[in-house]
Amino acid sequence: MTTDAFAGKHVVKFDSKKEMSGAKIALRDINPSIPRDWTGYNYVVVEFRVSTSQRFFLGFTTSHGYDEVRVHSYVPGAWNRLAIPIIYYSQPPASAIDMAATYNKPRYTGWINLGGNIGPMTGVDSIGARMRAPIGDQRIEIRDVALSVDDPGDAYLGRCPAVDEFGQSNLVKWPGKVKSLKQLRRKWRAEEAEPVSVGEMYGYSKYGGYLAHRYDQGTGYFRTARVDGRWWFVDPEGYLFLSVGVDCVYTLGGGDVRDVEKRAGMLGTLPPARYLGKGRNGNTTARYALWNRERRFGEDAEEKAAELAFKRMDKWGVNTIGNWSDSKLERMGRKAITCTFYPAGADSRLMGLGDVYGERFQERLRESLLRTIAPHRDNPWLIGYFMGNEPSWVGQEQRLCQMILDGEERGIKTALCQWISTHGDNKEQRRAFVYDCFRRYIEAVKAAQLELDPHHLCLGYRFASVYDVNETLLGICGKVFDVLSFNCYALSPDHSMLDRVLRQSGLPMMVGEFHFGSVDHGQGQSLWQVNSQAQRGVAYRYYVENGFAHPGLIGTAYFTWYDQDVLGRFDGENYNCGCIDVTDVPYPEQTQAMMESARVLYAVHAGQAKPYARKPERARGHDHGPDMW
C-alpha cells in the first residue's frame, strides 16, 4: 500500500527529510464524546493504520504536559485496533529483572516500549504522533480513539492475512521475497553448494584464536592477557583470540506466532498440526520456522540444520556462540561459548539487584550456579560466565530504595533501615546502600564460581549502558570481574567511553549485544535503525572494526542469529536484526560484512591496520530524539 492511500480526515505525515516529524490532532475532532479526564479508565483504544513498521511515538497532551510511549506495529498498511494500558502514560514501569522486561510490553497487533514522559491523564485534549528519521515518507491515519475500563483486546482489521505460509510479513514487498517453495528451495541449494575454507579465510586455530600469533603453550582454558599495551583473550592452546560472536544461535528462528487465538485474520495458511504447539498460557503457537526447517531438511532435520549452523559460522568468521544459544550446539565442542548465571539470586522485585539479605541466599545462590556450571566445569570451549544481564536498577537507586522501604518486611528492608539510621537518608546514602548490596552480591557469586569451577573467567554483568555506570561502580567491578561486559547499542563503542571504563575498572571489555536493522521486510528496525539491508552491512563493519580498534575491547556479540518473530517474541519485540531470515535464508549484505571484518580484526586490534571508515547513512538509535512540542 502506498502512502497515497492515506487520504482520510485524520492523517499525520512523517517527512523523511526531517530529523523528527509529526503532528497533533484534537481528540474532539476524532471522537467528540471522549472525556478529558481519564481517571477511572484503564485503556485507551486507538484504531489506526500506519504505512511502515518503523516505530513511532504516540502521545497525548494533558493539563500538565505531554505523555507518550513508543509503538511498533506488526501490520504496516493495515487497519487495526490497539488497546494501550493508560498506566503506561501515567506511572513508571513496574520493577522487573532486566531492561527488556521492564520497558517492553507485548500486544497482538503491535508492541509498546515505555520510557517517555508520564503524568496524570487529566485535561487530555489531543493525540500526537511523531517519528524520528523516517525511512521514506510515511503516514499514520487515526479514525477512532476511545476509552475502556476493561481490556477490549486488540483487533486486526486488514483485508488480507498479515503473515504468509513461510512466516514472512504478507503486507510488505521487497526484492527477492520468497513467494513459492520452489523458489525457496533454489535459494537453499545455492547456499549448500557454497564452499568453506575457514583456515584459509581467517587463520583460526582449533578454538578460534589466531594461528600466526601464539602467546604461549596455553593452559587448557581461556584467559586474558595484556600484550604491548593491548588486551586479548588467550585460547586454551595459547593463541591470541578475539571473541567474534553472535547471540541466540539456533537451528531455526524468527517464525513463531504466539497466541494464535488472539490474532483473528492475521494468519493465512497455518502450518500443519504437528507444527502447532501450546504456549505457557495454554494458547496456540504456530511454528513457521520449524515448518520451514522440516521442508528444507526432511528427516534428521535438527542434525542437518546443526551442521549448517556450524558451516555458516565457519564461513562468516564467527568463532563464538554467544548468549542464549542452543545448548545442543554449545555441547558439540566446535565453537567457543559463553554462559550466564542469570538469574542466580537476582530479584525481579528489586529491579534485578541481588538480594544478599534474602532467606537462604548463599545456599540458593550456590544451587543456582551449580545448575549452570555442572555441564561446563571442565569444558575448554567455555570462555566464561556472565553474572546477569542489563540490571534495571542502575541509575534508579533512589526509586529502588523507596520501593524497598514501601514494600513487604524482608531482610533487605531491615538492612536498608539500619543503613539509613547509621548514615542518614539522602540521595548519596541510598546509592551507597545499593552499591554495597551489589558488591556483596557479585563477591558472593564470584566466590561460589571459583569454588565450583576454578577454570573459567568471570565475564561481568552485561550492563545495559556503561555510560550509566560511574567510577565507584566500575571500581567495585574491577575488584571482582575478569572482564567488564556491557551491551552497547550505538553506531560504534565510543573510544572516550572505552578509555574511561578501562581506566576506572582496569579490565578488558566485551560487548554482549549490538545490532542494526531496517523496515523493508515489514519488521521493527531494531534498536539502531538504518535505511536498508545494504546499510546494515555497512553499519556492522563500522561498529565492529572501530570497536576492536580500541586496545581494551576483546569481544563483541551481535544480537541475533535469526530475525525475531514477525508478530513479536515473548516481550513483543519483532526486530529485523538477524543474520538469517525466517525462511532460513541469510542476509547477504550482513554476512558479507561479517566476513570482511573477520579477515582484518587481528590487524585492526593490533594497531597494524585502520578500521573501516564508512559510516551508515542516517543511522539512528532508539532514544527519544529532539522534542517537537
XYZ file of C-alpha atoms in Angstrom:
629
model
C 0.000 0.000 0.000
C 1.341 3.432 -0.921
C 1.049 6.422 1.353
C -1.274 7.979 -1.250
C -3.999 5.673 0.084
C -3.864 7.529 3.408
C -6.380 10.188 2.434
C -8.706 10.275 5.430
C -9.505 13.221 7.678
C -7.017 12.480 10.437
C -3.667 11.776 8.793
C -0.234 12.667 10.164
C 2.605 12.816 7.638
C 6.127 11.785 8.581
C 8.610 13.692 6.431
C 11.778 11.710 5.652
C 13.747 14.934 5.226
C 13.272 15.848 8.881
C 15.039 14.543 11.957
C 11.728 14.438 13.833
C 8.392 14.703 12.065
C 4.808 14.521 13.252
C 1.717 16.434 14.316
C -1.078 16.590 16.873
C -4.791 16.116 16.268
C -7.504 17.429 18.600
C -9.322 14.484 20.172
C -12.694 16.231 19.802
C -12.182 16.105 16.030
C -11.804 12.314 16.164
C -14.262 11.463 18.945
C -16.317 14.427 20.223
C -17.607 12.447 23.207
C -14.284 11.266 24.647
C -13.766 12.547 28.219
C -10.900 14.881 29.070
C -10.433 13.253 32.478
C -9.263 9.665 32.074
C -9.379 8.837 35.781
C -11.247 5.573 36.246
C -10.400 4.240 32.791
C -7.686 1.649 32.214
C -7.258 1.536 28.420
C -7.077 3.985 25.565
C -8.160 2.211 22.390
C -6.754 3.589 19.144
C -7.953 2.488 15.709
C -5.343 3.361 13.100
C -3.170 2.273 10.225
C 0.456 3.237 9.698
C 2.327 2.826 6.421
C 5.502 1.359 7.940
C 6.737 -0.990 10.635
C 9.102 1.739 11.850
C 8.485 2.673 15.470
C 6.624 5.871 16.185
C 5.789 7.854 19.286
C 2.122 8.039 20.271
C 1.209 10.515 22.969
C -1.409 12.766 24.484
C -1.410 16.397 25.563
C -2.717 16.781 29.111
C -3.218 19.605 31.583
C 0.339 19.126 32.854
C 2.259 18.412 29.636
C 2.679 15.670 27.052
C 2.930 11.928 27.774
C 3.918 9.286 25.225
C 5.031 5.739 24.501
C 6.717 4.134 21.511
C 4.564 1.889 19.323
C 5.762 -0.764 16.870
C 3.049 -2.013 14.518
C 3.059 -5.617 13.339
C 0.675 -4.771 10.498
C 2.080 -1.958 8.316
C -0.539 -0.522 5.970
C -3.465 -2.343 7.599
C -6.222 -1.056 9.856
C -6.037 -2.351 13.402
C -7.201 -1.627 16.910
C -4.580 -1.351 19.645
C -5.611 -1.172 23.304
C -2.914 0.596 25.342
C -2.999 0.454 29.157
C -3.307 4.037 30.408
C -0.899 3.230 33.228
C 1.863 3.283 30.592
C 1.257 7.031 30.271
C 0.763 7.814 33.944
C 3.155 5.732 36.055
C 6.756 4.476 35.918
C 7.249 0.883 34.769
C 6.912 -1.794 37.413
C 10.050 -3.463 38.729
C 11.387 -6.315 36.582
C 14.509 -8.450 36.300
C 16.117 -6.577 33.381
C 15.642 -3.700 30.948
C 13.635 -5.573 28.313
C 11.222 -6.981 30.880
C 10.842 -3.503 32.358
C 10.142 -1.489 29.226
C 8.777 -3.871 26.545
C 5.046 -4.612 26.613
C 3.554 -7.081 24.114
C 0.139 -6.725 22.500
C -1.319 -8.544 19.487
C -1.281 -6.091 16.585
C 1.879 -4.390 17.807
C 4.037 -3.842 20.845
C 4.770 -0.932 23.130
C 8.032 0.361 24.549
C 7.903 2.540 27.655
C 10.202 5.292 28.807
C 8.541 8.521 27.678
C 7.120 11.322 29.801
C 4.447 10.282 32.287
C 1.879 12.119 34.387
C -1.785 12.339 35.408
C -4.082 11.735 32.453
C -6.358 14.677 33.109
C -7.240 17.541 30.819
C -6.447 15.335 27.818
C -7.214 17.268 24.637
C -5.100 15.963 21.740
C -3.270 12.938 20.370
C 0.180 13.271 18.853
C 2.200 11.031 16.549
C 5.838 11.624 15.690
C 8.640 9.622 14.103
C 12.387 10.035 14.229
C 14.311 9.970 10.928
C 11.509 8.377 8.890
C 12.752 5.808 6.388
C 10.889 7.192 3.393
C 7.866 9.483 3.617
C 5.341 7.708 5.849
C 1.810 8.266 7.156
C -0.422 7.331 10.048
C -4.197 7.636 9.835
C -6.292 7.600 13.015
C -10.035 7.003 12.741
C -11.040 6.441 16.362
C -9.827 6.980 19.920
C -11.910 5.622 22.802
C -11.569 4.730 26.476
C -12.340 1.481 28.277
C -12.311 0.164 31.817
C -11.685 -3.428 30.741
C -9.252 -4.650 28.112
C -11.273 -4.845 24.862
C -8.439 -6.699 23.165
C -6.594 -5.790 20.017
C -8.088 -6.473 16.608
C -6.673 -6.906 13.135
C -8.979 -5.156 10.663
C -6.975 -5.707 7.482
C -8.324 -7.281 4.317
C -5.598 -9.897 3.791
C -3.544 -12.060 6.161
C -0.615 -10.334 7.840
C 1.644 -13.424 7.704
C 2.235 -15.749 4.749
C 2.860 -19.509 4.714
C 6.601 -19.026 5.264
C 6.246 -16.784 8.339
C 7.100 -13.599 6.423
C 5.137 -10.368 6.537
C 2.395 -10.615 3.928
C 1.840 -6.850 3.969
C 5.188 -5.692 2.586
C 7.004 -6.404 -0.691
C 10.775 -6.453 -1.162
C 13.261 -7.657 -3.789
C 13.926 -11.385 -3.543
C 10.994 -12.095 -1.228
C 10.098 -15.783 -1.144
C 6.842 -16.434 -2.969
C 6.952 -20.195 -3.513
C 8.533 -23.300 -2.056
C 10.224 -23.963 -5.395
C 11.924 -20.563 -5.272
C 12.930 -21.128 -1.643
C 14.472 -24.495 -2.390
C 16.615 -22.903 -5.099
C 17.934 -20.460 -2.519
C 18.671 -23.283 -0.094
C 20.518 -25.359 -2.694
C 22.612 -22.374 -3.724
C 23.805 -21.832 -0.158
C 24.531 -25.517 0.397
C 26.753 -25.542 -2.690
C 28.991 -22.743 -1.373
C 32.486 -23.923 -0.336
C 34.014 -23.093 3.044
C 37.706 -22.977 3.963
C 37.888 -21.338 7.360
C 41.620 -21.900 7.785
C 42.460 -20.075 4.578
C 39.942 -17.301 5.200
C 40.693 -16.361 8.799
C 43.710 -18.326 10.032
C 41.837 -19.588 13.098
C 43.171 -22.191 15.484
C 41.082 -25.099 16.744
C 39.439 -22.825 19.322
C 39.194 -19.744 17.110
C 42.434 -17.999 18.048
C 44.967 -16.671 15.563
C 47.331 -19.448 14.450
C 50.000 -16.975 13.409
C 50.058 -15.293 16.825
C 50.810 -17.629 19.706
C 51.202 -16.143 23.185
C 52.353 -19.311 24.976
C 51.599 -23.038 25.139
C 48.200 -22.490 26.748
C 46.601 -23.636 29.984
C 43.745 -25.693 28.552
C 41.230 -22.900 29.207
C 40.541 -19.351 28.052
C 42.121 -16.445 29.914
C 43.078 -12.802 29.296
C 46.471 -11.211 28.720
C 47.841 -7.753 28.046
C 50.416 -7.706 25.248
C 52.263 -4.497 24.332
C 49.529 -2.387 25.911
C 46.647 -4.243 24.242
C 44.292 -6.739 25.843
C 43.442 -10.120 24.317
C 41.799 -13.366 25.189
C 44.217 -16.299 25.024
C 42.655 -19.548 23.824
C 43.240 -22.934 25.509
C 46.197 -23.681 23.220
C 47.833 -20.308 23.835
C 46.825 -18.409 20.689
C 45.684 -14.798 20.869
C 41.911 -14.681 20.488
C 39.237 -12.041 19.882
C 35.683 -13.160 20.542
C 33.636 -12.576 17.370
C 30.229 -13.837 18.397
C 26.534 -13.918 17.672
C 23.825 -14.322 20.312
C 20.867 -16.713 20.158
C 22.431 -19.196 17.736
C 19.807 -21.831 16.962
C 18.974 -24.128 14.076
C 15.784 -22.194 13.381
C 14.228 -18.919 14.423
C 12.018 -15.951 13.737
C 8.937 -17.967 12.868
C 6.793 -18.418 15.964
C 3.392 -16.744 16.155
C 2.228 -16.817 19.759
C -1.408 -16.697 20.893
C -2.940 -17.625 17.551
C -6.405 -17.437 19.145
C -5.883 -13.709 19.767
C -4.923 -12.918 16.166
C -8.059 -13.470 14.121
C -7.500 -12.825 10.421
C -3.744 -12.337 10.778
C -2.627 -15.770 9.567
C -3.333 -17.125 6.107
C -2.026 -20.663 5.736
C -1.488 -22.289 9.114
C 1.328 -24.810 9.462
C 0.258 -28.463 9.687
C -0.974 -29.584 13.093
C 2.404 -31.057 14.116
C 3.866 -27.528 13.977
C 1.212 -26.089 16.284
C 2.211 -26.086 19.932
C 0.929 -24.710 23.211
C 2.449 -21.690 24.910
C 2.802 -21.213 28.661
C -0.643 -19.612 28.791
C -2.273 -22.541 27.006
C -2.788 -20.676 23.735
C -1.590 -21.989 20.393
C 1.795 -21.130 18.896
C 2.218 -21.569 15.138
C 5.819 -22.565 14.374
C 6.548 -21.439 10.821
C 10.329 -21.645 11.205
C 10.086 -25.262 12.334
C 7.901 -25.983 9.308
C 10.478 -24.312 7.065
C 13.288 -26.364 8.609
C 11.421 -29.616 8.040
C 10.627 -28.616 4.471
C 14.312 -27.951 3.918
C 15.878 -30.999 5.518
C 13.162 -33.610 5.901
C 14.272 -36.467 8.143
C 17.065 -35.772 10.651
C 16.340 -32.071 10.196
C 17.837 -30.984 13.519
C 21.150 -32.750 12.897
C 21.425 -31.395 9.360
C 20.468 -27.897 10.489
C 23.159 -28.035 13.189
C 25.777 -28.847 10.565
C 24.571 -25.903 8.504
C 24.808 -23.610 11.544
C 28.484 -24.517 12.014
C 29.153 -24.190 8.289
C 27.697 -20.692 8.415
C 29.788 -19.732 11.433
C 32.900 -21.078 9.735
C 32.139 -19.190 6.540
C 31.255 -15.886 8.217
C 34.200 -15.815 10.632
C 32.140 -16.345 13.794
C 34.294 -18.015 16.448
C 31.956 -17.689 19.459
C 28.424 -18.909 20.132
C 27.041 -16.086 22.255
C 24.453 -15.881 25.000
C 21.064 -17.637 24.978
C 22.033 -20.094 22.284
C 21.022 -23.696 21.655
C 22.567 -25.872 24.368
C 22.851 -28.740 21.885
C 25.087 -26.628 19.657
C 27.098 -25.458 22.663
C 27.752 -29.025 23.792
C 29.075 -30.120 20.391
C 32.507 -28.630 21.133
C 33.099 -26.857 17.840
C 32.982 -23.179 18.807
C 33.856 -21.142 21.869
C 30.824 -20.388 24.037
C 29.699 -18.138 26.890
C 27.134 -18.900 29.596
C 25.078 -16.849 32.043
C 24.213 -17.483 35.694
C 21.054 -15.428 35.260
C 19.085 -15.064 37.483
C 21.373 -16.589 40.163
C 19.688 -14.839 43.082
C 18.786 -11.623 41.277
C 15.299 -10.441 42.249
C 12.755 -9.013 39.806
C 11.133 -7.155 42.718
C 14.467 -5.370 43.239
C 14.937 -4.308 39.599
C 17.412 -7.148 39.133
C 19.535 -6.427 42.222
C 20.772 -9.489 44.041
C 19.021 -9.894 47.397
C 22.019 -10.660 49.583
C 19.820 -10.449 52.685
C 17.285 -12.970 51.408
C 16.457 -16.186 53.210
C 18.970 -18.956 52.405
C 20.722 -16.600 49.976
C 24.090 -18.356 49.946
C 22.567 -21.811 49.681
C 20.151 -20.864 46.905
C 22.877 -18.976 45.048
C 25.165 -21.992 45.081
C 22.369 -24.267 43.866
C 21.588 -21.874 41.034
C 25.209 -21.605 39.918
C 25.732 -25.338 40.093
C 22.954 -25.935 37.564
C 24.836 -23.797 35.046
C 28.356 -24.889 35.965
C 27.857 -28.660 36.173
C 27.790 -29.288 32.389
C 30.704 -26.917 31.724
C 33.185 -27.180 34.592
C 35.861 -28.930 32.534
C 34.802 -27.633 29.120
C 37.751 -25.991 27.308
C 35.368 -24.367 24.805
C 33.772 -22.201 27.501
C 35.265 -18.708 27.716
C 33.471 -17.860 30.942
C 30.276 -16.919 32.733
C 28.239 -13.726 32.789
C 26.607 -12.923 36.136
C 23.472 -11.385 34.654
C 22.050 -9.112 32.009
C 21.016 -5.450 31.945
C 20.072 -4.867 35.599
C 17.439 -2.135 35.570
C 18.385 -0.642 38.953
C 21.448 1.172 37.571
C 20.631 4.879 37.700
C 17.396 4.122 39.601
C 18.864 3.692 43.069
C 16.576 6.268 44.717
C 13.446 4.652 43.344
C 14.679 1.172 44.243
C 15.305 2.162 47.853
C 11.862 3.713 48.096
C 10.328 0.530 46.684
C 12.162 -1.470 49.344
C 11.001 0.867 52.126
C 7.403 0.796 50.870
C 7.427 -2.972 50.360
C 6.974 -6.038 52.485
C 9.032 -6.793 55.553
C 12.148 -8.662 54.442
C 15.835 -8.802 55.200
C 16.899 -6.173 52.683
C 14.334 -3.724 54.081
C 15.717 -4.204 57.582
C 19.254 -3.706 56.271
C 18.281 -0.505 54.448
C 16.593 0.899 57.550
C 19.722 0.159 59.574
C 21.892 1.791 56.891
C 19.750 4.931 56.939
C 19.816 5.005 60.739
C 23.622 4.882 60.684
C 24.443 7.027 57.645
C 21.389 9.231 57.162
C 18.741 9.260 54.445
C 19.809 11.146 51.347
C 20.490 10.519 47.681
C 24.136 9.654 48.213
C 23.498 7.167 51.013
C 20.697 5.407 49.168
C 23.021 4.946 46.213
C 25.778 3.763 48.560
C 23.453 1.137 50.043
C 22.536 -0.252 46.622
C 26.195 -0.316 45.605
C 27.057 -2.150 48.818
C 24.377 -4.746 48.053
C 25.742 -5.126 44.526
C 29.301 -5.532 45.826
C 28.227 -8.188 48.300
C 26.272 -9.970 45.581
C 28.992 -10.143 42.938
C 31.590 -11.119 45.548
C 29.332 -13.975 46.633
C 28.771 -15.090 43.042
C 32.488 -14.935 42.247
C 33.411 -16.903 45.373
C 30.871 -19.596 44.555
C 32.042 -19.716 40.941
C 35.676 -20.191 41.970
C 34.693 -22.947 44.390
C 32.616 -24.806 41.797
C 34.695 -24.009 38.712
C 38.186 -22.530 39.119
C 38.971 -22.801 35.394
C 36.774 -20.235 33.677
C 36.574 -16.458 33.530
C 34.049 -14.189 35.216
C 32.770 -12.056 32.335
C 30.871 -9.434 34.323
C 27.262 -8.294 34.337
C 26.419 -7.088 30.805
C 25.265 -3.624 31.888
C 22.601 -2.111 29.631
C 24.558 1.109 29.214
C 28.049 1.541 30.553
C 27.541 5.307 30.262
C 25.316 4.977 33.369
C 27.978 3.086 35.317
C 30.004 5.584 37.341
C 33.547 5.428 38.675
C 32.525 3.970 42.025
C 30.585 1.143 40.432
C 33.337 0.442 37.915
C 35.827 0.275 40.770
C 33.686 -2.330 42.513
C 33.512 -4.364 39.306
C 37.252 -4.093 38.758
C 37.956 -5.895 42.026
C 35.730 -8.879 41.191
C 35.325 -9.442 37.454
C 37.904 -10.711 34.969
C 36.206 -8.921 32.066
C 33.881 -5.894 32.136
C 30.882 -6.642 29.908
C 28.115 -4.377 28.697
C 25.592 -4.180 25.900
C 26.217 -1.257 23.597
C 23.576 -0.268 21.077
C 25.351 2.555 19.303
C 26.933 3.465 15.978
C 30.128 2.049 17.483
C 31.567 1.879 21.009
C 32.841 5.368 21.753
C 36.580 5.326 22.414
C 36.422 8.002 25.100
C 33.865 5.848 26.913
C 36.050 2.762 26.499
C 39.045 4.733 27.781
C 37.105 5.677 30.915
C 35.885 2.145 31.577
C 39.366 0.691 31.085
C 40.946 3.333 33.315
C 38.395 3.089 36.132
C 37.941 -0.687 36.152
C 41.340 -1.871 34.933
C 39.591 -4.633 32.992
C 39.402 -5.656 29.343
C 35.931 -5.227 27.881
C 33.369 -7.247 25.995
C 30.198 -6.076 24.215
C 27.362 -8.509 24.901
C 24.853 -7.156 22.375
C 24.601 -4.756 19.445
C 22.688 -4.739 16.182
C 21.238 -2.820 13.254
C 18.016 -3.330 11.322
C 15.647 -1.813 8.818
C 11.942 -1.925 7.954
C 11.975 -3.215 4.387
C 10.895 -6.723 5.457
C 7.929 -5.471 7.483
C 9.571 -5.823 10.882
C 10.745 -3.385 13.526
C 14.006 -1.661 12.656
C 15.873 -2.790 15.791
C 17.363 -0.589 18.486
C 19.597 1.045 15.890
C 17.949 1.694 12.561
C 19.489 2.010 9.121
C 17.813 2.716 5.806
C 18.274 -0.641 4.051
C 19.769 -4.121 4.154
C 22.856 -2.802 2.371
C 23.317 -0.243 5.138
C 23.094 -2.991 7.753
C 26.305 -4.408 6.304
C 27.986 -1.009 6.348
C 26.891 -0.490 9.953
C 28.223 -3.879 11.069
C 31.685 -3.265 9.668
C 31.882 0.239 11.100
C 30.784 -0.897 14.558
C 32.949 -3.991 14.880
C 36.165 -2.690 13.372
C 36.078 0.655 15.171
C 35.252 -1.130 18.417
C 38.107 -3.615 18.143
C 40.484 -0.792 17.226
C 40.437 0.069 20.933
C 43.168 -1.746 22.914
C 40.764 -2.762 25.670
C 37.903 -4.318 23.690
C 38.344 -8.062 23.196
C 34.879 -9.337 22.300
C 31.600 -8.484 20.592
C 28.389 -10.464 20.150
C 25.858 -9.496 17.503
C 22.206 -9.823 18.513
C 20.850 -12.074 16.898
C 21.393 -15.129 14.627
C 17.839 -15.166 13.214
C 15.352 -12.324 12.862
C 12.838 -12.100 15.667
C 9.283 -13.356 15.170
C 7.388 -11.141 12.723
C 4.427 -10.866 15.138
C 6.617 -10.484 18.198
C 8.556 -12.663 20.610
C 7.557 -13.131 24.274
C 8.025 -9.437 25.148
C 6.737 -8.109 21.833
C 9.998 -7.347 20.020
C 9.877 -8.152 16.284
C 13.185 -6.773 15.077
C 14.839 -7.260 11.709
C 18.136 -7.885 13.488
C 19.116 -11.331 12.274
C 21.890 -12.678 10.118
C 19.237 -15.032 8.704
C 15.535 -14.532 7.969
C 12.564 -16.730 8.884
C 12.822 -18.677 5.616
C 16.340 -19.803 6.636
C 17.998 -17.594 4.036
C 20.974 -15.434 5.134
C 21.070 -11.695 4.509
C 23.988 -11.445 2.059
C 24.756 -7.805 2.847
C 25.062 -8.595 6.549
C 27.015 -11.820 6.237
C 29.423 -10.458 3.622
C 30.241 -7.609 6.008
C 30.862 -10.117 8.800
C 33.335 -11.962 6.586
C 35.170 -8.823 5.545
C 35.552 -7.656 9.138
C 36.670 -11.052 10.433
C 39.540 -11.078 7.930
C 41.059 -7.858 9.302
C 40.206 -7.872 13.013
C 43.576 -9.105 14.229
C 45.417 -6.368 12.330
C 42.926 -3.718 13.438
C 43.119 -4.681 17.109
C 46.903 -4.989 16.987
C 47.122 -1.446 15.634
C 48.526 -2.623 12.303
C 45.549 -1.580 10.154
C 42.932 1.136 10.269
C 39.291 0.229 10.914
C 36.516 0.600 8.352
C 35.791 4.315 7.964
C 32.482 4.440 6.089
C 29.519 5.251 8.315
C 25.993 4.010 7.553
C 23.664 6.618 6.132
C 21.334 8.282 8.624
C 21.638 5.607 11.279
C 19.698 6.456 14.428
C 19.370 4.981 17.893
C 16.316 4.262 19.997
C 16.464 7.332 22.231
C 13.610 9.812 22.139
C 15.486 12.298 19.982
C 14.718 16.007 19.734
C 11.430 17.237 21.147
C 8.754 18.614 18.824
C 6.333 20.279 21.205
